[in-house]
Amino acid sequence: MVNVIGLGYIGLPTALMMASHGVEVVGTNHSQGKVDMLKAGKTTFEEDGLDELFQAALDGGIQFTTEYQVADVYIVSVQTPYDKFTKKVEMQYVTAAIGDVLKVAPKGAIIVVESTVSPGSIDKYVRPYVTEKGFKIGEDIHLVHAPERIIPGNMIYELLHNDRTIGADDPDIGEKIKVLYATFCGGNIVVTDIKTAEMTKVVENTFRAVNIAFANELAKICRHDGMDVYEIIKICNMHPRVNILQPGPGVGGHCISVDPWFLVGDYPSLAKVIDESMKTNDSMPDFVLNRIYEIMKEKGMTDITRVGLYGLTYKENVDDMRESPTLQLLESQERHLATGLKVYDPYITNDVVPNQYHDLSEFLNAVDFVIIMVKHNEIKGNMERLADKVVLDCHNICSLPGVYHI
Ligand code: SAJ
């Protein structure tokens, strides 16, 4: 039996996927509210195909509880935030979950950490913790790190098809976990050691962060000299060995905007390019705010309450707002003691910020200037409704005449 600990963005789909592929699964979460919701047959966030997968997992007998179970394998997928000051990973949720696992785990059980951790974290935080509790690693308990790789918006497909990495002390234990993941994963599954697995995960997200930063820096250079960054990127990408990503209003989510900081925190004198890249990405919401003021000045607009941000989530077609560029921009505006921007996002139905709208028409009636912060399909399908507005398009999706870009 597999006990999945932490039923968030990664734990829930992973638990459902295993249960729908013939594995006996119990999902554990400390929040009674979340467990009640799942028991009532409701998923806790929106993701394409999640409801269907949920039904298949229910048919496969999945159960939800707040209690830790006696199981052969534990999959820990709890959050790993980072300390904003030291930039180091915070492991307390992982160690707390492992502490609770150890209270019930039978001899020889395998603990798989799926949460993203910085390289060396299992050595530094988990091993001493398990040993102090009186368990002999490799005999009483086995440790594995199997970092997740799925992208919100396409999670179900990627769970089924992405290659995976399994880091284990003992290759036989690694192979056992490989067999478990192969019940649903059609990609290649590489077995390696734990520290290598930790590093690969952080490096993958860092690669993307640095490449997005490069695109953002190009956008700033082109803005400075009146060049069209999109045209330049398009032409450069026709070169067979060039593949530049897209600039945007900032980098959000709990992965690309967080994980690279682990390397900066652990290797401050070495991770220079990464440090600068993260700073560049973090500067983008402010860059957009300056563009808003610049355009208002150019257009002779003075009333900030007639300006609206379209999109609150960290990227398109998801309901996840963690570290979102729009939230960062609003915070920055507050720090400058200037508020009043209107906000709307079709995926955020509860009130999370002031001046928030829940209906596209009402939002559009209330503003003269729209900033496209997120390229949700909704706005792509409603572009003509922006025809009488001033538009700052942070994603180059709007072909109306006179549109501004970052
Ligand atoms: N973004 C840009 N320009 C781009 C691409 C993205 O500005 O060209 C922005 C997005 O708008 C968003 C942020 O970057 O704000 C991150 O979005 P994303 O779609 O690049 O990635 P995430 O954070 O949703 O998921 C990433 C993925 N990692 C990689 O692609 C290397 C995913 O595979 C990981 O599983 C996930 O992080 C994670 O959980 O670690």
Short mmCIF file of C-alpha atoms and ligand atoms in Angstrom, two decimals:
data_model
loop_
_atom_site.label_atom_id
_atom_site.label_comp_id
_atom_site.label_asym_id
_atom_site.label_seq_id
_atom_site.Cartn_x
_atom_site.Cartn_y
_atom_site.Cartn_z
CA MET A 1 0.00 0.00 0.00
CA VAL A 2 1.14 3.54 -0.76
CA ASN A 3 0.43 6.43 1.59
CA VAL A 4 0.71 9.81 -0.16
CA ILE A 5 1.41 12.59 2.34
CA GLY A 6 0.32 16.07 1.25
CA LEU A 7 -2.53 16.35 -1.25
CA GLY A 8 -1.61 19.62 -2.96
CA TYR A 9 -0.84 20.42 -6.57
CA ILE A 10 1.55 17.47 -6.86
CA GLY A 11 0.45 14.99 -4.19
CA LEU A 12 -3.17 14.85 -5.28
CA PRO A 13 -2.65 14.11 -8.98
CA THR A 14 0.12 11.63 -8.12
CA ALA A 15 -2.11 9.78 -5.62
CA LEU A 16 -5.00 9.75 -8.11
CA MET A 17 -2.77 8.54 -10.92
CA MET A 18 -1.45 5.61 -8.89
CA ALA A 19 -4.91 4.66 -7.60
CA SER A 20 -6.32 4.71 -11.12
CA HIS A 21 -3.55 2.35 -12.22
CA GLY A 22 -4.23 -0.46 -9.78
CA VAL A 23 -2.14 0.69 -6.80
CA GLU A 24 -3.73 0.64 -3.34
CA VAL A 25 -3.47 4.29 -2.23
CA VAL A 26 -4.43 6.29 0.84
CA GLY A 27 -3.99 10.04 0.62
CA THR A 28 -3.21 11.86 3.87
CA ASN A 29 -3.53 15.58 4.48
CA HIS A 30 -3.39 17.45 7.77
CA SER A 31 -6.28 19.73 6.74
CA GLN A 32 -9.60 18.17 7.74
CA GLY A 33 -11.35 20.64 5.41
CA LYS A 34 -9.42 19.41 2.38
CA VAL A 35 -9.96 15.76 3.30
CA ASP A 36 -13.71 16.39 3.75
CA MET A 37 -13.87 18.04 0.35
CA LEU A 38 -12.09 15.11 -1.31
CA LYS A 39 -14.29 12.61 0.51
CA ALA A 40 -17.31 14.51 -0.78
CA GLY A 41 -16.01 13.86 -4.30
CA LYS A 42 -14.70 17.37 -5.03
CA THR A 43 -11.24 18.18 -6.35
CA THR A 44 -9.40 21.00 -4.59
CA PHE A 45 -8.06 22.89 -7.60
CA GLU A 46 -8.74 23.22 -11.31
CA GLU A 47 -6.68 21.27 -13.81
CA ASP A 48 -7.60 19.81 -17.18
CA GLY A 49 -8.61 16.17 -16.79
CA LEU A 50 -8.36 16.15 -12.99
CA ASP A 51 -12.06 15.42 -12.43
CA GLU A 52 -11.97 12.40 -14.74
CA LEU A 53 -8.79 11.15 -13.08
CA PHE A 54 -10.42 11.64 -9.68
CA GLN A 55 -13.36 9.44 -10.74
CA ALA A 56 -11.00 6.74 -12.00
CA ALA A 57 -9.09 6.86 -8.68
CA LEU A 58 -12.33 6.55 -6.72
CA ASP A 59 -13.19 3.51 -8.85
CA GLY A 60 -9.70 2.24 -7.98
CA GLY A 61 -10.54 2.52 -4.26
CA ILE A 62 -8.50 5.56 -3.19
CA GLN A 63 -9.16 6.80 0.34
CA PHE A 64 -8.53 10.15 2.02
CA THR A 65 -7.76 10.78 5.68
CA THR A 66 -5.88 13.05 8.08
CA GLU A 67 -4.17 9.97 9.62
CA TYR A 68 -0.82 8.50 8.61
CA GLN A 69 -1.11 4.86 7.52
CA VAL A 70 0.87 1.67 7.94
CA ALA A 71 2.24 1.36 4.40
CA ASP A 72 5.08 -0.14 2.34
CA VAL A 73 5.79 3.15 0.58
CA TYR A 74 5.25 6.76 1.68
CA ILE A 75 5.29 9.54 -0.89
CA VAL A 76 5.97 12.89 0.74
CA SER A 77 4.81 15.81 -1.38
CA VAL A 78 4.50 18.68 1.02
CA GLN A 79 5.58 22.24 0.36
CA THR A 80 9.19 23.42 0.51
CA PRO A 81 9.20 27.21 0.73
CA TYR A 82 12.39 29.24 0.86
CA ASP A 83 13.54 31.79 3.38
CA LYS A 84 13.22 35.13 1.57
CA PHE A 85 16.24 36.50 3.42
CA THR A 86 18.77 33.63 3.31
CA LYS A 87 17.31 32.18 0.06
CA LYS A 88 17.69 28.70 1.56
CA VAL A 89 15.11 25.94 1.38
CA GLU A 90 12.83 25.50 4.41
CA MET A 91 12.61 21.82 5.21
CA GLN A 92 10.33 21.89 8.24
CA TYR A 93 7.24 20.58 6.41
CA VAL A 94 9.24 17.69 4.94
CA THR A 95 10.83 16.72 8.25
CA ALA A 96 7.53 17.10 10.13
CA ALA A 97 5.83 14.78 7.62
CA ILE A 98 8.69 12.27 7.89
CA GLY A 99 8.48 12.47 11.70
CA ASP A 100 4.81 11.47 11.52
CA VAL A 101 5.56 8.72 9.00
CA LEU A 102 8.18 7.25 11.34
CA LYS A 103 5.55 6.91 14.09
CA VAL A 104 3.65 4.33 12.02
CA ALA A 105 6.06 3.01 9.37
CA PRO A 106 6.80 -0.74 9.48
CA LYS A 107 10.41 -1.96 9.30
CA GLY A 108 11.78 -1.70 5.77
CA ALA A 109 9.30 0.92 4.58
CA ILE A 110 10.41 3.29 1.81
CA ILE A 111 9.99 7.06 2.16
CA VAL A 112 9.96 8.81 -1.21
CA VAL A 113 10.40 12.59 -1.04
CA GLU A 114 8.79 14.21 -4.11
CA SER A 115 8.99 17.77 -2.79
CA THR A 116 11.66 19.90 -4.45
CA VAL A 117 14.68 20.33 -2.17
CA SER A 118 18.07 21.91 -2.69
CA PRO A 119 20.99 19.56 -3.46
CA GLY A 120 22.26 17.97 -0.27
CA SER A 121 19.09 18.65 1.75
CA ILE A 122 18.33 14.99 2.35
CA ASP A 123 21.88 14.48 3.68
CA LYS A 124 21.74 17.62 5.75
CA TYR A 125 18.24 17.60 7.20
CA VAL A 126 16.51 14.26 6.63
CA ARG A 127 19.22 11.69 7.41
CA PRO A 128 20.20 13.17 10.80
CA TYR A 129 16.53 13.58 11.68
CA VAL A 130 15.68 9.94 10.88
CA THR A 131 18.81 8.66 12.66
CA GLU A 132 18.10 10.73 15.78
CA LYS A 133 14.67 9.12 15.97
CA GLY A 134 16.48 5.77 16.32
CA PHE A 135 16.00 4.40 12.78
CA LYS A 136 18.81 2.82 10.80
CA ILE A 137 18.66 4.12 7.22
CA GLY A 138 18.98 1.26 4.73
CA GLU A 139 17.58 -1.27 7.22
CA ASP A 140 14.67 0.12 9.21
CA ILE A 141 13.79 2.73 6.65
CA HIS A 142 14.83 3.50 3.06
CA LEU A 143 15.10 6.97 1.58
CA VAL A 144 14.34 7.90 -2.03
CA HIS A 145 14.02 11.23 -3.82
CA ALA A 146 11.72 11.28 -6.86
CA PRO A 147 11.30 14.94 -7.83
CA GLU A 148 8.14 15.82 -9.69
CA ARG A 149 8.38 17.39 -13.15
CA ILE A 150 4.80 18.14 -14.20
CA ILE A 151 3.70 21.52 -15.47
CA PRO A 152 0.45 23.07 -14.18
CA GLY A 153 -1.98 23.27 -17.08
CA ASN A 154 -0.78 19.97 -18.56
CA MET A 155 -0.24 17.91 -15.41
CA ILE A 156 -2.14 14.79 -16.30
CA TYR A 157 -0.49 14.37 -19.70
CA GLU A 158 2.95 15.04 -18.25
CA LEU A 159 2.45 12.60 -15.34
CA LEU A 160 1.73 9.92 -17.91
CA HIS A 161 4.46 10.80 -20.41
CA ASN A 162 7.39 12.71 -18.85
CA ASP A 163 10.63 10.92 -18.11
CA ARG A 164 11.40 10.73 -14.40
CA THR A 165 14.34 10.64 -12.04
CA ILE A 166 14.55 8.35 -9.02
CA GLY A 167 17.37 8.98 -6.55
CA ALA A 168 18.08 6.18 -4.08
CA ASP A 169 20.92 5.03 -1.79
CA ASP A 170 20.31 1.43 -2.76
CA PRO A 171 19.78 0.68 -6.48
CA ASP A 172 17.43 -2.22 -5.62
CA ILE A 173 15.19 0.14 -3.68
CA GLY A 174 15.41 2.57 -6.61
CA GLU A 175 14.27 -0.23 -8.94
CA LYS A 176 11.32 -1.04 -6.67
CA ILE A 177 10.16 2.58 -6.79
CA LYS A 178 10.75 2.61 -10.54
CA VAL A 179 8.31 -0.31 -10.86
CA LEU A 180 5.76 1.63 -8.79
CA TYR A 181 6.02 4.76 -10.96
CA ALA A 182 6.03 2.66 -14.13
CA THR A 183 2.46 1.59 -13.30
CA PHE A 184 1.39 4.92 -14.82
CA CYS A 185 4.49 6.64 -16.24
CA GLY A 186 5.20 5.77 -19.88
CA GLY A 187 8.44 7.81 -20.01
CA ASN A 188 11.97 6.64 -19.23
CA ILE A 189 12.70 6.34 -15.53
CA VAL A 190 16.34 6.91 -14.59
CA VAL A 191 17.65 5.56 -11.29
CA THR A 192 20.51 7.53 -9.77
CA ASP A 193 21.72 8.65 -6.34
CA ILE A 194 19.78 11.02 -4.11
CA LYS A 195 21.99 14.10 -4.38
CA THR A 196 22.08 13.89 -8.18
CA ALA A 197 18.29 13.66 -8.26
CA GLU A 198 18.02 16.69 -5.97
CA MET A 199 20.36 18.68 -8.18
CA THR A 200 18.70 17.73 -11.49
CA LYS A 201 15.36 19.02 -10.32
CA VAL A 202 16.66 22.40 -9.23
CA VAL A 203 18.86 22.69 -12.32
CA GLU A 204 15.90 22.04 -14.66
CA ASN A 205 13.91 24.91 -13.15
CA THR A 206 17.00 27.12 -13.00
CA PHE A 207 17.66 26.53 -16.71
CA ARG A 208 14.18 27.82 -17.46
CA ALA A 209 14.48 30.77 -15.06
CA VAL A 210 17.79 31.89 -16.59
CA ASN A 211 16.38 31.58 -20.10
CA ILE A 212 13.25 33.57 -19.23
CA ALA A 213 15.51 36.20 -17.62
CA PHE A 214 17.47 36.44 -20.87
CA ALA A 215 14.24 37.16 -22.77
CA ASN A 216 13.20 39.71 -20.12
CA GLU A 217 16.57 41.43 -20.32
CA LEU A 218 16.26 41.60 -24.11
CA ALA A 219 12.81 43.20 -23.67
CA LYS A 220 14.37 45.89 -21.48
CA ILE A 221 17.23 46.53 -23.93
CA CYS A 222 14.79 46.75 -26.85
CA ARG A 223 12.46 49.07 -24.92
CA HIS A 224 15.40 51.34 -24.15
CA ASP A 225 16.23 51.72 -27.84
CA GLY A 226 12.79 51.39 -29.44
CA MET A 227 13.38 47.95 -30.99
CA ASP A 228 10.74 45.22 -31.38
CA VAL A 229 11.83 42.40 -29.07
CA TYR A 230 9.26 39.95 -30.45
CA GLU A 231 10.39 40.43 -34.05
CA ILE A 232 14.01 40.04 -32.92
CA ILE A 233 13.30 36.86 -30.97
CA LYS A 234 11.28 35.45 -33.87
CA ILE A 235 14.14 36.00 -36.30
CA CYS A 236 16.82 34.74 -33.89
CA ASN A 237 14.81 31.58 -33.26
CA MET A 238 15.02 30.76 -36.97
CA HIS A 239 18.70 30.01 -36.33
CA PRO A 240 19.01 26.24 -35.85
CA ARG A 241 20.75 26.51 -32.48
CA VAL A 242 18.88 29.44 -30.94
CA ASN A 243 15.65 29.04 -28.96
CA ILE A 244 14.86 32.17 -26.93
CA LEU A 245 11.87 32.09 -24.57
CA GLN A 246 9.30 34.87 -24.26
CA PRO A 247 9.57 38.00 -22.10
CA GLY A 248 6.67 38.62 -19.74
CA PRO A 249 5.43 40.64 -16.77
CA GLY A 250 7.42 38.50 -14.35
CA VAL A 251 7.87 34.93 -13.25
CA GLY A 252 5.44 33.35 -10.83
CA GLY A 253 4.47 29.94 -9.54
CA HIS A 254 6.03 28.00 -6.78
CA CYS A 255 8.83 26.48 -8.84
CA ILE A 256 10.73 28.64 -11.31
CA SER A 257 10.47 31.73 -9.14
CA VAL A 258 11.65 29.81 -6.05
CA ASP A 259 13.93 26.82 -6.75
CA PRO A 260 16.86 28.69 -8.38
CA TRP A 261 17.18 30.75 -5.19
CA PHE A 262 18.20 27.52 -3.42
CA LEU A 263 21.39 27.49 -5.50
CA VAL A 264 22.01 31.17 -4.81
CA GLY A 265 21.44 30.56 -1.10
CA ASP A 266 23.78 27.55 -0.97
CA TYR A 267 26.47 28.80 -3.38
CA PRO A 268 26.38 32.61 -3.09
CA SER A 269 29.85 33.18 -4.48
CA LEU A 270 29.37 30.77 -7.41
CA ALA A 271 25.78 31.14 -8.59
CA LYS A 272 26.27 34.57 -10.18
CA VAL A 273 24.36 34.21 -13.45
CA ILE A 274 21.51 32.59 -11.55
CA ASP A 275 21.42 35.38 -8.96
CA GLU A 276 21.29 38.10 -11.63
CA SER A 277 18.68 36.18 -13.61
CA MET A 278 16.40 35.87 -10.61
CA LYS A 279 16.78 39.57 -9.89
CA THR A 280 15.93 40.37 -13.53
CA ASN A 281 12.78 38.24 -13.38
CA ASP A 282 11.80 39.76 -10.04
CA SER A 283 12.20 43.25 -11.48
CA MET A 284 9.60 42.72 -14.22
CA PRO A 285 6.41 43.61 -12.27
CA ASP A 286 8.02 46.96 -11.41
CA PHE A 287 9.08 47.38 -15.03
CA VAL A 288 5.43 46.87 -16.06
CA LEU A 289 4.26 49.36 -13.42
CA ASN A 290 6.64 51.96 -14.84
CA ARG A 291 5.34 51.21 -18.34
CA ILE A 292 1.79 51.82 -17.05
CA TYR A 293 2.76 55.26 -15.71
CA GLU A 294 4.71 56.05 -18.90
CA ILE A 295 1.75 55.17 -21.13
CA MET A 296 -0.72 57.06 -18.92
CA LYS A 297 1.49 60.12 -19.25
CA GLU A 298 1.72 59.73 -23.01
CA LYS A 299 -2.06 59.38 -23.28
CA GLY A 300 -2.76 62.21 -20.85
CA MET A 301 -4.52 59.81 -18.46
CA THR A 302 -4.50 60.76 -14.81
CA ASP A 303 -7.06 58.50 -13.15
CA ILE A 304 -5.41 55.24 -12.01
CA THR A 305 -8.83 53.87 -11.02
CA ARG A 306 -9.67 53.66 -14.75
CA VAL A 307 -6.72 51.29 -15.28
CA GLY A 308 -7.25 47.53 -15.01
CA LEU A 309 -5.01 44.48 -14.73
CA TYR A 310 -6.32 41.46 -16.59
CA GLY A 311 -5.20 38.29 -14.79
CA LEU A 312 -4.19 37.42 -11.25
CA THR A 313 -2.82 33.91 -11.62
CA TYR A 314 0.86 33.18 -12.19
CA LYS A 315 0.23 31.98 -15.74
CA GLU A 316 -2.49 31.23 -18.24
CA ASN A 317 -5.45 28.90 -17.72
CA VAL A 318 -4.62 27.85 -14.14
CA ASP A 319 -6.17 29.02 -10.85
CA ASP A 320 -2.84 29.18 -8.98
CA MET A 321 -1.82 32.66 -7.76
CA ARG A 322 1.39 31.75 -5.92
CA GLU A 323 4.10 34.39 -6.48
CA SER A 324 2.02 35.82 -9.33
CA PRO A 325 3.44 38.86 -11.18
CA THR A 326 0.11 40.68 -10.75
CA LEU A 327 0.25 40.25 -6.97
CA GLN A 328 3.89 41.41 -7.02
CA LEU A 329 2.90 44.48 -9.07
CA LEU A 330 0.05 45.34 -6.70
CA GLU A 331 2.38 45.00 -3.70
CA SER A 332 4.88 47.28 -5.35
CA GLN A 333 2.17 49.82 -6.08
CA GLU A 334 1.12 49.77 -2.42
CA ARG A 335 4.72 50.35 -1.35
CA HIS A 336 4.66 53.47 -3.49
CA LEU A 337 1.46 54.50 -1.71
CA ALA A 338 -0.44 54.47 -4.96
CA THR A 339 -3.47 52.20 -5.15
CA GLY A 340 -6.65 52.02 -7.15
CA LEU A 341 -5.80 49.68 -10.04
CA LYS A 342 -8.74 47.46 -10.92
CA VAL A 343 -8.22 43.72 -11.28
CA TYR A 344 -10.04 40.81 -12.87
CA ASP A 345 -9.32 37.11 -13.39
CA PRO A 346 -11.85 34.54 -14.59
CA TYR A 347 -10.16 31.81 -12.52
CA ILE A 348 -10.25 33.67 -9.18
CA THR A 349 -13.80 33.66 -7.93
CA ASN A 350 -13.19 34.78 -4.34
CA ASP A 351 -12.09 38.29 -3.33
CA VAL A 352 -8.31 38.35 -2.84
CA VAL A 353 -7.34 41.95 -3.65
CA PRO A 354 -9.09 45.33 -3.48
CA ASN A 355 -10.99 46.60 -6.55
CA GLN A 356 -11.40 43.07 -7.89
CA TYR A 357 -14.08 42.23 -10.46
CA HIS A 358 -15.70 38.89 -11.14
CA ASP A 359 -17.25 39.62 -14.50
CA LEU A 360 -15.36 40.51 -17.66
CA SER A 361 -18.01 42.96 -18.94
CA GLU A 362 -18.21 44.84 -15.64
CA PHE A 363 -14.41 45.00 -15.52
CA LEU A 364 -14.17 46.32 -19.07
CA ASN A 365 -16.89 48.91 -18.40
CA ALA A 366 -14.93 50.18 -15.40
CA VAL A 367 -11.60 50.80 -17.17
CA ASP A 368 -10.12 52.69 -20.15
CA PHE A 369 -6.68 51.10 -20.02
CA VAL A 370 -6.19 47.30 -19.84
CA ILE A 371 -2.92 45.57 -19.03
CA ILE A 372 -2.84 41.95 -20.18
CA MET A 373 -0.89 40.34 -17.35
CA VAL A 374 -1.99 36.76 -18.08
CA LYS A 375 -2.81 35.25 -21.47
CA HIS A 376 -5.88 33.25 -20.42
CA ASN A 377 -7.85 31.73 -23.33
CA GLU A 378 -10.78 33.90 -22.21
CA ILE A 379 -9.10 37.15 -23.23
CA LYS A 380 -7.64 35.62 -26.39
CA GLY A 381 -11.21 34.87 -27.44
CA ASN A 382 -12.43 38.37 -26.55
CA MET A 383 -9.75 40.59 -28.07
CA GLU A 384 -12.21 42.66 -30.11
CA ARG A 385 -13.73 43.92 -26.84
CA LEU A 386 -10.47 45.77 -26.15
CA ALA A 387 -10.76 47.78 -29.40
CA ASP A 388 -11.81 51.01 -27.66
CA LYS A 389 -9.23 50.67 -24.83
CA VAL A 390 -5.64 51.59 -24.37
CA VAL A 391 -3.91 48.18 -24.13
CA LEU A 392 -0.55 47.18 -22.66
CA ASP A 393 -0.05 43.62 -23.86
CA CYS A 394 2.63 41.90 -21.75
CA HIS A 395 2.45 38.70 -23.82
CA ASN A 396 2.24 39.87 -27.43
CA ILE A 397 -1.11 38.18 -28.02
CA CYS A 398 -3.15 41.19 -29.15
CA SER A 399 -3.09 42.27 -32.81
CA LEU A 400 -5.28 45.38 -32.39
CA PRO A 401 -3.70 48.58 -33.75
CA GLY A 402 -1.89 50.86 -31.31
CA VAL A 403 -1.27 48.21 -28.67
CA TYR A 404 1.64 48.87 -26.28
CA HIS A 405 4.17 46.25 -25.26
CA ILE A 406 6.56 45.85 -22.35
N1 SAJ B 1 7.24 32.40 -18.36
C1 SAJ B 1 7.73 33.50 -19.08
N2 SAJ B 1 8.25 33.29 -20.33
C2 SAJ B 1 8.29 32.05 -20.89
C3 SAJ B 1 7.82 30.94 -20.17
C4 SAJ B 1 7.31 31.15 -18.89
O1 SAJ B 1 7.71 34.64 -18.60
O2 SAJ B 1 8.74 31.95 -22.04
C5 SAJ B 1 6.69 32.60 -16.99
C6 SAJ B 1 5.25 32.11 -16.86
O3 SAJ B 1 4.34 33.09 -17.28
C7 SAJ B 1 5.17 31.83 -15.38
C8 SAJ B 1 6.58 31.32 -15.04
O4 SAJ B 1 7.40 31.77 -16.10
O5 SAJ B 1 4.92 33.00 -14.63
C9 SAJ B 1 6.73 29.83 -14.88
O6 SAJ B 1 5.90 29.16 -15.78
P1 SAJ B 1 6.31 27.85 -16.59
O7 SAJ B 1 5.14 27.49 -17.42
O8 SAJ B 1 7.60 28.04 -17.27
O9 SAJ B 1 6.61 26.74 -15.46
P2 SAJ B 1 5.86 26.26 -14.13
O10 SAJ B 1 6.39 27.04 -12.98
O11 SAJ B 1 4.38 26.22 -14.31
O12 SAJ B 1 6.37 24.73 -14.05
C10 SAJ B 1 7.78 24.49 -13.96
C11 SAJ B 1 8.18 23.41 -15.00
N3 SAJ B 1 9.64 23.34 -15.08
C12 SAJ B 1 10.28 23.40 -16.27
O13 SAJ B 1 9.72 23.57 -17.34
C13 SAJ B 1 11.75 23.23 -16.24
C14 SAJ B 1 7.61 22.06 -14.60
O14 SAJ B 1 8.07 21.04 -15.48
C15 SAJ B 1 8.01 21.72 -13.16
O15 SAJ B 1 7.45 20.46 -12.75
C16 SAJ B 1 7.44 22.81 -12.27
O16 SAJ B 1 8.08 24.05 -12.64
C17 SAJ B 1 7.76 22.46 -10.80
O17 SAJ B 1 6.83 22.06 -10.09
O18 SAJ B 1 8.93 22.49 -10.41
#
